[in-house]
């Protein structure tokens, strides 16, 4: 019996998927990887009191009530260099020159900005009172010991490398890359590198899926094109599964071919479902083999792409423990759109200003993928979207 | 004299930057690269008339007026396999079995869905009239000869690989990668890999910029930390410039150090400006050396990151002819924010629902980068943003 699941049932199945193991990487090669630990500092930043301006470090009470007409007069006892430990303590009536970022000397509790000071031989005239801790950055103003600075599950970006470098954390624990194998099936398929004789069709899904999985942070290996032959496909899937976490098979939407794929899944593991209540993309099937998965995607390129991007990418996220940035846009629908009840639909749209217009893609499966600006998800129970209604465009 | 430019003046300077050369890459390694030609097809897709359903190819006029009670009776003359050229022409009174995706045989002008047909020995009963071209996809329904399928300047994604594979275009002309060199300056700086003694500061900008440039598609090379010494820095910059298109120097915001950077720029080329009316990030300077650039970024990590992301990344875009996807979000401001007139400001914000709240980041330069969800750009002439006002969050 065919077991067709709703999209949320399918996502629910993913919640059982086991996360892959961790590995240590250097921050120089950590971009795009998924952090598998919270980054907690054992250090304060900046880690010392420092001046936020160029000026004179002093004791604030020495400047109380001073003004341009009645400046405070402090003894200049030297200057501090950035990156160097101050060697002398400030006592009452004294000051030292301090540049932005340099360490506040012991005894000082404020910095007077250079604009409010005048040199007069060995004396510095202060024209404006400095309040306590004025222009001083505290040792833990930026980062405090024990703070979580980056959360587990984060995809590491340039800005995270910045804070890791700042804290001297040069190695991080990340998820190892997921290994994915991609097989295309169909007697009509040829390689894009081969000469085409009509009505052969070039393999699109294999190239799309490999690119999508690489873009999505996987170690993706394109295995090639399998003929519509159960034994050939069985061996390819079995061998690929040994070296992979997930095997994606696309095509095989014709009745006979679909049977092959189901048979192979049953021979190797447990079939989880035979269809998803989604449009496009219904003929999707999936099996579990131990902690690994075999995914059968539709042969129609747009269906294959929609099911990968909006369903199967969530399996990859789950196996990586990944929390992805939401790139969706909230826009308004530019025209009425009608749909049949019962299936969740992913409708390709183009964006004009803050309006989203449906792209009718029935027979233009390939070009619509290149042309569309995103997809609108329309819930199962809806019968359409009215012009002007708010829509979320997934990208 | 210090030449301070507005942000739009700076962007304007970039319009003179020359695009880098092109190179050919295989579609297997084209993801993330910038297309430097329009992709125009010399082929129709699918390239032949094909069936969009499983059914019987026939001549539509043979089915006119048929019904379940009065089916049309057609002679079954064989079946067509997907990927194979049909060998026989359909004549009046005949039909052939055709699976989804297979090529329509000569003579046929419609496909009756299998659900509306019955087998009866050598005859097929058709229970529902097929209109002309029903269930037939035309040869150019997806892509037409001469059509631009991907535009020059596009960053190649998985979905573009799909159409390239479909069209048999296995090599594309892209911009070569921009070579960037990154130098950090400051006597206070140490490597994140070294033991830190307070008040030394780990190099953040060098690691941030290298990561940001790699993330942005460049060949980025971290040269290292230069001491505050004009000749040392001069040699480093000069040598780096020979192997790079752009050299980024960060730090040197202290008066003496800034002078070094200006001197070096003047010794090597033409200084374009000494400051940008932007907050944070004013102490940014830039020089042109032939077709190459030297960029001096502020030492303060948040300032350095803001200037790279919102200004200098546009230089990289220009040199690549790249049209980037807009990931900005339109939200409402969660609270009032006041700013001084005269400088364009980039304010870090966190997002809660559809509200953006400012993060006050004066002394928390590093952590704010990891914590913030984006930045709001506030125009030069504005004095702030009111709670509830629409804001564009750049990400």
PDB file of N, CA, C and O in Angstrom, chain A residues 39-48 138-149 163-170, chain B residues 190-192 194-204 366-367:
ATOM      1  N   UNK A  39      30.417  28.283  22.206  1.00  0.00           N
ATOM      2  CA  UNK A  39      31.726  28.879  22.482  1.00  0.00           C
ATOM      3  C   UNK A  39      31.576  29.754  23.728  1.00  0.00           C
ATOM      4  O   UNK A  39      30.845  30.747  23.728  1.00  0.00           O
ATOM      5  N   UNK A  40      32.220  29.312  24.806  1.00  0.00           N
ATOM      6  CA  UNK A  40      32.155  30.025  26.081  1.00  0.00           C
ATOM      7  C   UNK A  40      33.552  30.551  26.383  1.00  0.00           C
ATOM      8  O   UNK A  40      34.522  29.811  26.273  1.00  0.00           O
ATOM      9  N   UNK A  41      33.649  31.816  26.727  1.00  0.00           N
ATOM     10  CA  UNK A  41      34.986  32.388  26.942  1.00  0.00           C
ATOM     11  C   UNK A  41      35.463  32.098  28.348  1.00  0.00           C
ATOM     12  O   UNK A  41      34.678  32.070  29.294  1.00  0.00           O
ATOM     13  N   UNK A  42      36.769  31.913  28.491  1.00  0.00           N
ATOM     14  CA  UNK A  42      37.358  31.911  29.830  1.00  0.00           C
ATOM     15  C   UNK A  42      38.237  33.132  29.998  1.00  0.00           C
ATOM     16  O   UNK A  42      39.196  33.143  30.763  1.00  0.00           O
ATOM     17  N   UNK A  43      37.885  34.181  29.275  1.00  0.00           N
ATOM     18  CA  UNK A  43      38.684  35.394  29.264  1.00  0.00           C
ATOM     19  C   UNK A  43      37.746  36.593  29.132  1.00  0.00           C
ATOM     20  O   UNK A  43      36.736  36.500  28.448  1.00  0.00           O
ATOM     21  N   UNK A  44      38.079  37.692  29.794  1.00  0.00           N
ATOM     22  CA  UNK A  44      37.366  38.942  29.542  1.00  0.00           C
ATOM     23  C   UNK A  44      37.973  39.629  28.333  1.00  0.00           C
ATOM     24  O   UNK A  44      39.158  39.476  28.057  1.00  0.00           O
ATOM     25  N   UNK A  45      37.154  40.400  27.644  1.00  0.00           N
ATOM     26  CA  UNK A  45      37.695  41.274  26.600  1.00  0.00           C
ATOM     27  C   UNK A  45      37.177  42.676  26.852  1.00  0.00           C
ATOM     28  O   UNK A  45      36.024  42.829  27.199  1.00  0.00           O
ATOM     29  N   UNK A  46      37.972  43.703  26.694  1.00  0.00           N
ATOM     30  CA  UNK A  46      39.364  43.672  26.238  1.00  0.00           C
ATOM     31  C   UNK A  46      40.344  43.016  27.219  1.00  0.00           C
ATOM     32  O   UNK A  46      41.469  42.717  26.835  1.00  0.00           O
ATOM     33  N   UNK A  47      39.980  42.796  28.456  1.00  0.00           N
ATOM     34  CA  UNK A  47      40.881  42.103  29.386  1.00  0.00           C
ATOM     35  C   UNK A  47      41.703  43.046  30.247  1.00  0.00           C
ATOM     36  O   UNK A  47      42.430  42.602  31.143  1.00  0.00           O
ATOM     37  N   UNK A  48      41.580  44.337  29.990  1.00  0.00           N
ATOM     38  CA  UNK A  48      42.257  45.345  30.820  1.00  0.00           C
ATOM     39  C   UNK A  48      41.520  46.659  30.630  1.00  0.00           C
ATOM     40  O   UNK A  48      40.811  46.830  29.625  1.00  0.00           O
ATOM     41  N   UNK A 138      36.087  49.234  30.423  1.00  0.00           N
ATOM     42  CA  UNK A 138      36.419  48.244  31.452  1.00  0.00           C
ATOM     43  C   UNK A 138      36.857  46.915  30.841  1.00  0.00           C
ATOM     44  O   UNK A 138      36.560  46.616  29.685  1.00  0.00           O
ATOM     45  N   UNK A 139      37.524  46.130  31.663  1.00  0.00           N
ATOM     46  CA  UNK A 139      38.123  44.876  31.155  1.00  0.00           C
ATOM     47  C   UNK A 139      37.093  43.916  30.570  1.00  0.00           C
ATOM     48  O   UNK A 139      37.408  43.129  29.688  1.00  0.00           O
ATOM     49  N   UNK A 140      35.844  43.980  31.085  1.00  0.00           N
ATOM     50  CA  UNK A 140      34.851  43.013  30.586  1.00  0.00           C
ATOM     51  C   UNK A 140      33.708  43.698  29.848  1.00  0.00           C
ATOM     52  O   UNK A 140      32.615  43.161  29.761  1.00  0.00           O
ATOM     53  N   UNK A 141      33.974  44.886  29.327  1.00  0.00           N
ATOM     54  CA  UNK A 141      32.906  45.606  28.620  1.00  0.00           C
ATOM     55  C   UNK A 141      32.479  44.904  27.334  1.00  0.00           C
ATOM     56  O   UNK A 141      31.337  45.008  26.908  1.00  0.00           O
ATOM     57  N   UNK A 142      33.397  44.216  26.703  1.00  0.00           N
ATOM     58  CA  UNK A 142      33.055  43.587  25.421  1.00  0.00           C
ATOM     59  C   UNK A 142      32.574  42.151  25.657  1.00  0.00           C
ATOM     60  O   UNK A 142      31.458  41.795  25.280  1.00  0.00           O
ATOM     61  N   UNK A 143      33.396  41.353  26.282  1.00  0.00           N
ATOM     62  CA  UNK A 143      33.057  39.956  26.544  1.00  0.00           C
ATOM     63  C   UNK A 143      33.403  39.632  27.988  1.00  0.00           C
ATOM     64  O   UNK A 143      34.462  40.033  28.467  1.00  0.00           O
ATOM     65  N   UNK A 144      32.491  38.915  28.668  1.00  0.00           N
ATOM     66  CA  UNK A 144      32.708  38.546  30.075  1.00  0.00           C
ATOM     67  C   UNK A 144      33.035  37.062  30.185  1.00  0.00           C
ATOM     68  O   UNK A 144      32.424  36.246  29.490  1.00  0.00           O
ATOM     69  N   UNK A 145      33.947  36.713  31.093  1.00  0.00           N
ATOM     70  CA  UNK A 145      34.269  35.311  31.359  1.00  0.00           C
ATOM     71  C   UNK A 145      32.977  34.517  31.562  1.00  0.00           C
ATOM     72  O   UNK A 145      32.085  34.958  32.289  1.00  0.00           O
ATOM     73  N   UNK A 146      32.850  33.385  30.911  1.00  0.00           N
ATOM     74  CA  UNK A 146      31.691  32.520  31.116  1.00  0.00           C
ATOM     75  C   UNK A 146      30.545  32.770  30.158  1.00  0.00           C
ATOM     76  O   UNK A 146      29.577  32.004  30.126  1.00  0.00           O
ATOM     77  N   UNK A 147      30.649  33.851  29.386  1.00  0.00           N
ATOM     78  CA  UNK A 147      29.567  34.208  28.462  1.00  0.00           C
ATOM     79  C   UNK A 147      29.572  33.257  27.250  1.00  0.00           C
ATOM     80  O   UNK A 147      30.635  32.852  26.778  1.00  0.00           O
ATOM     81  N   UNK A 148      28.377  32.916  26.763  1.00  0.00           N
ATOM     82  CA  UNK A 148      28.296  32.186  25.488  1.00  0.00           C
ATOM     83  C   UNK A 148      28.396  33.209  24.378  1.00  0.00           C
ATOM     84  O   UNK A 148      27.528  34.050  24.225  1.00  0.00           O
ATOM     85  N   UNK A 149      29.475  33.160  23.613  1.00  0.00           N
ATOM     86  CA  UNK A 149      29.625  34.159  22.554  1.00  0.00           C
ATOM     87  C   UNK A 149      29.110  33.673  21.197  1.00  0.00           C
ATOM     88  O   UNK A 149      28.688  34.463  20.360  1.00  0.00           O
ATOM     89  N   UNK A 163      35.454  37.119  16.396  1.00  0.00           N
ATOM     90  CA  UNK A 163      35.420  36.980  17.853  1.00  0.00           C
ATOM     91  C   UNK A 163      36.286  35.802  18.307  1.00  0.00           C
ATOM     92  O   UNK A 163      36.939  35.861  19.352  1.00  0.00           O
ATOM     93  N   UNK A 164      36.347  34.754  17.507  1.00  0.00           N
ATOM     94  CA  UNK A 164      37.203  33.612  17.856  1.00  0.00           C
ATOM     95  C   UNK A 164      38.667  34.061  17.880  1.00  0.00           C
ATOM     96  O   UNK A 164      39.403  33.758  18.828  1.00  0.00           O
ATOM     97  N   UNK A 165      39.072  34.811  16.856  1.00  0.00           N
ATOM     98  CA  UNK A 165      40.449  35.311  16.817  1.00  0.00           C
ATOM     99  C   UNK A 165      40.702  36.214  18.026  1.00  0.00           C
ATOM    100  O   UNK A 165      41.736  36.114  18.699  1.00  0.00           O
ATOM    101  N   UNK A 166      39.733  37.084  18.330  1.00  0.00           N
ATOM    102  CA  UNK A 166      39.884  38.012  19.448  1.00  0.00           C
ATOM    103  C   UNK A 166      40.065  37.299  20.774  1.00  0.00           C
ATOM    104  O   UNK A 166      40.756  37.786  21.674  1.00  0.00           O
ATOM    105  N   UNK A 167      39.462  36.139  20.899  1.00  0.00           N
ATOM    106  CA  UNK A 167      39.554  35.374  22.143  1.00  0.00           C
ATOM    107  C   UNK A 167      40.685  34.358  22.121  1.00  0.00           C
ATOM    108  O   UNK A 167      40.891  33.627  23.091  1.00  0.00           O
ATOM    109  N   UNK A 168      41.399  34.289  21.013  1.00  0.00           N
ATOM    110  CA  UNK A 168      42.510  33.345  20.927  1.00  0.00           C
ATOM    111  C   UNK A 168      42.046  31.899  20.786  1.00  0.00           C
ATOM    112  O   UNK A 168      42.782  30.967  21.085  1.00  0.00           O
ATOM    113  N   UNK A 169      40.796  31.732  20.335  1.00  0.00           N
ATOM    114  CA  UNK A 169      40.276  30.366  20.114  1.00  0.00           C
ATOM    115  C   UNK A 169      40.547  30.025  18.649  1.00  0.00           C
ATOM    116  O   UNK A 169      39.869  30.511  17.753  1.00  0.00           O
ATOM    117  N   UNK A 170      41.565  29.204  18.421  1.00  0.00           N
ATOM    118  CA  UNK A 170      42.000  28.974  17.042  1.00  0.00           C
ATOM    119  C   UNK A 170      41.531  27.633  16.488  1.00  0.00           C
ATOM    120  O   UNK A 170      41.706  27.353  15.314  1.00  0.00           O
TER     121      UNK A 170
ATOM    122  N   UNK B 190      49.146  40.879  18.493  1.00  0.00           N
ATOM    123  CA  UNK B 190      49.786  39.568  18.448  1.00  0.00           C
ATOM    124  C   UNK B 190      48.873  38.623  17.673  1.00  0.00           C
ATOM    125  O   UNK B 190      47.698  38.914  17.459  1.00  0.00           O
ATOM    126  N   UNK B 191      49.420  37.507  17.265  1.00  0.00           N
ATOM    127  CA  UNK B 191      48.631  36.494  16.557  1.00  0.00           C
ATOM    128  C   UNK B 191      47.692  35.800  17.539  1.00  0.00           C
ATOM    129  O   UNK B 191      48.061  35.566  18.697  1.00  0.00           O
ATOM    130  N   UNK B 192      46.497  35.418  17.097  1.00  0.00           N
ATOM    131  CA  UNK B 192      45.595  34.648  17.966  1.00  0.00           C
ATOM    132  C   UNK B 192      46.207  33.313  18.380  1.00  0.00           C
ATOM    133  O   UNK B 192      45.759  32.687  19.334  1.00  0.00           O
ATOM    134  N   UNK B 194      49.313  32.988  19.365  1.00  0.00           N
ATOM    135  CA  UNK B 194      50.372  33.198  20.359  1.00  0.00           C
ATOM    136  C   UNK B 194      49.792  33.383  21.750  1.00  0.00           C
ATOM    137  O   UNK B 194      48.626  33.740  21.906  1.00  0.00           O
ATOM    138  N   UNK B 195      50.646  33.149  22.759  1.00  0.00           N
ATOM    139  CA  UNK B 195      50.235  33.427  24.131  1.00  0.00           C
ATOM    140  C   UNK B 195      50.066  34.919  24.315  1.00  0.00           C
ATOM    141  O   UNK B 195      50.918  35.697  23.913  1.00  0.00           O
ATOM    142  N   UNK B 196      48.986  35.300  24.952  1.00  0.00           N
ATOM    143  CA  UNK B 196      48.729  36.719  25.120  1.00  0.00           C
ATOM    144  C   UNK B 196      49.212  37.184  26.478  1.00  0.00           C
ATOM    145  O   UNK B 196      48.919  36.552  27.493  1.00  0.00           O
ATOM    146  N   UNK B 197      49.969  38.311  26.465  1.00  0.00           N
ATOM    147  CA  UNK B 197      50.263  38.979  27.723  1.00  0.00           C
ATOM    148  C   UNK B 197      49.591  40.332  27.675  1.00  0.00           C
ATOM    149  O   UNK B 197      49.796  41.103  26.740  1.00  0.00           O
ATOM    150  N   UNK B 198      48.775  40.602  28.686  1.00  0.00           N
ATOM    151  CA  UNK B 198      48.069  41.883  28.723  1.00  0.00           C
ATOM    152  C   UNK B 198      49.088  43.001  28.807  1.00  0.00           C
ATOM    153  O   UNK B 198      50.078  42.859  29.506  1.00  0.00           O
ATOM    154  N   UNK B 199      48.966  44.129  28.113  1.00  0.00           N
ATOM    155  CA  UNK B 199      47.829  44.571  27.298  1.00  0.00           C
ATOM    156  C   UNK B 199      48.017  44.341  25.793  1.00  0.00           C
ATOM    157  O   UNK B 199      47.561  45.162  25.009  1.00  0.00           O
ATOM    158  N   UNK B 200      48.655  43.252  25.396  1.00  0.00           N
ATOM    159  CA  UNK B 200      48.684  42.928  23.968  1.00  0.00           C
ATOM    160  C   UNK B 200      47.258  42.567  23.531  1.00  0.00           C
ATOM    161  O   UNK B 200      46.445  42.114  24.344  1.00  0.00           O
ATOM    162  N   UNK B 201      46.991  42.757  22.252  1.00  0.00           N
ATOM    163  CA  UNK B 201      45.654  42.518  21.728  1.00  0.00           C
ATOM    164  C   UNK B 201      45.794  41.586  20.533  1.00  0.00           C
ATOM    165  O   UNK B 201      46.671  41.784  19.694  1.00  0.00           O
ATOM    166  N   UNK B 202      44.945  40.586  20.468  1.00  0.00           N
ATOM    167  CA  UNK B 202      45.037  39.667  19.335  1.00  0.00           C
ATOM    168  C   UNK B 202      44.520  40.329  18.061  1.00  0.00           C
ATOM    169  O   UNK B 202      43.577  41.117  18.108  1.00  0.00           O
ATOM    170  N   UNK B 203      45.127  39.967  16.960  1.00  0.00           N
ATOM    171  CA  UNK B 203      44.699  40.520  15.674  1.00  0.00           C
ATOM    172  C   UNK B 203      43.319  39.969  15.322  1.00  0.00           C
ATOM    173  O   UNK B 203      43.146  38.781  15.088  1.00  0.00           O
ATOM    174  N   UNK B 204      42.360  40.857  15.307  1.00  0.00           N
ATOM    175  CA  UNK B 204      41.001  40.473  14.927  1.00  0.00           C
ATOM    176  C   UNK B 204      40.746  40.839  13.469  1.00  0.00           C
ATOM    177  O   UNK B 204      40.239  40.043  12.687  1.00  0.00           O
ATOM    178  N   UNK B 366      33.591  43.672  19.573  1.00  0.00           N
ATOM    179  CA  UNK B 366      33.742  42.342  19.004  1.00  0.00           C
ATOM    180  C   UNK B 366      32.465  41.535  19.183  1.00  0.00           C
ATOM    181  O   UNK B 366      31.950  40.932  18.257  1.00  0.00           O
ATOM    182  N   UNK B 367      31.932  41.560  20.400  1.00  0.00           N
ATOM    183  CA  UNK B 367      30.778  40.715  20.668  1.00  0.00           C
ATOM    184  C   UNK B 367      29.556  41.175  19.878  1.00  0.00           C
ATOM    185  O   UNK B 367      28.736  40.345  19.484  1.00  0.00           O
TER     186      UNK B 367
END
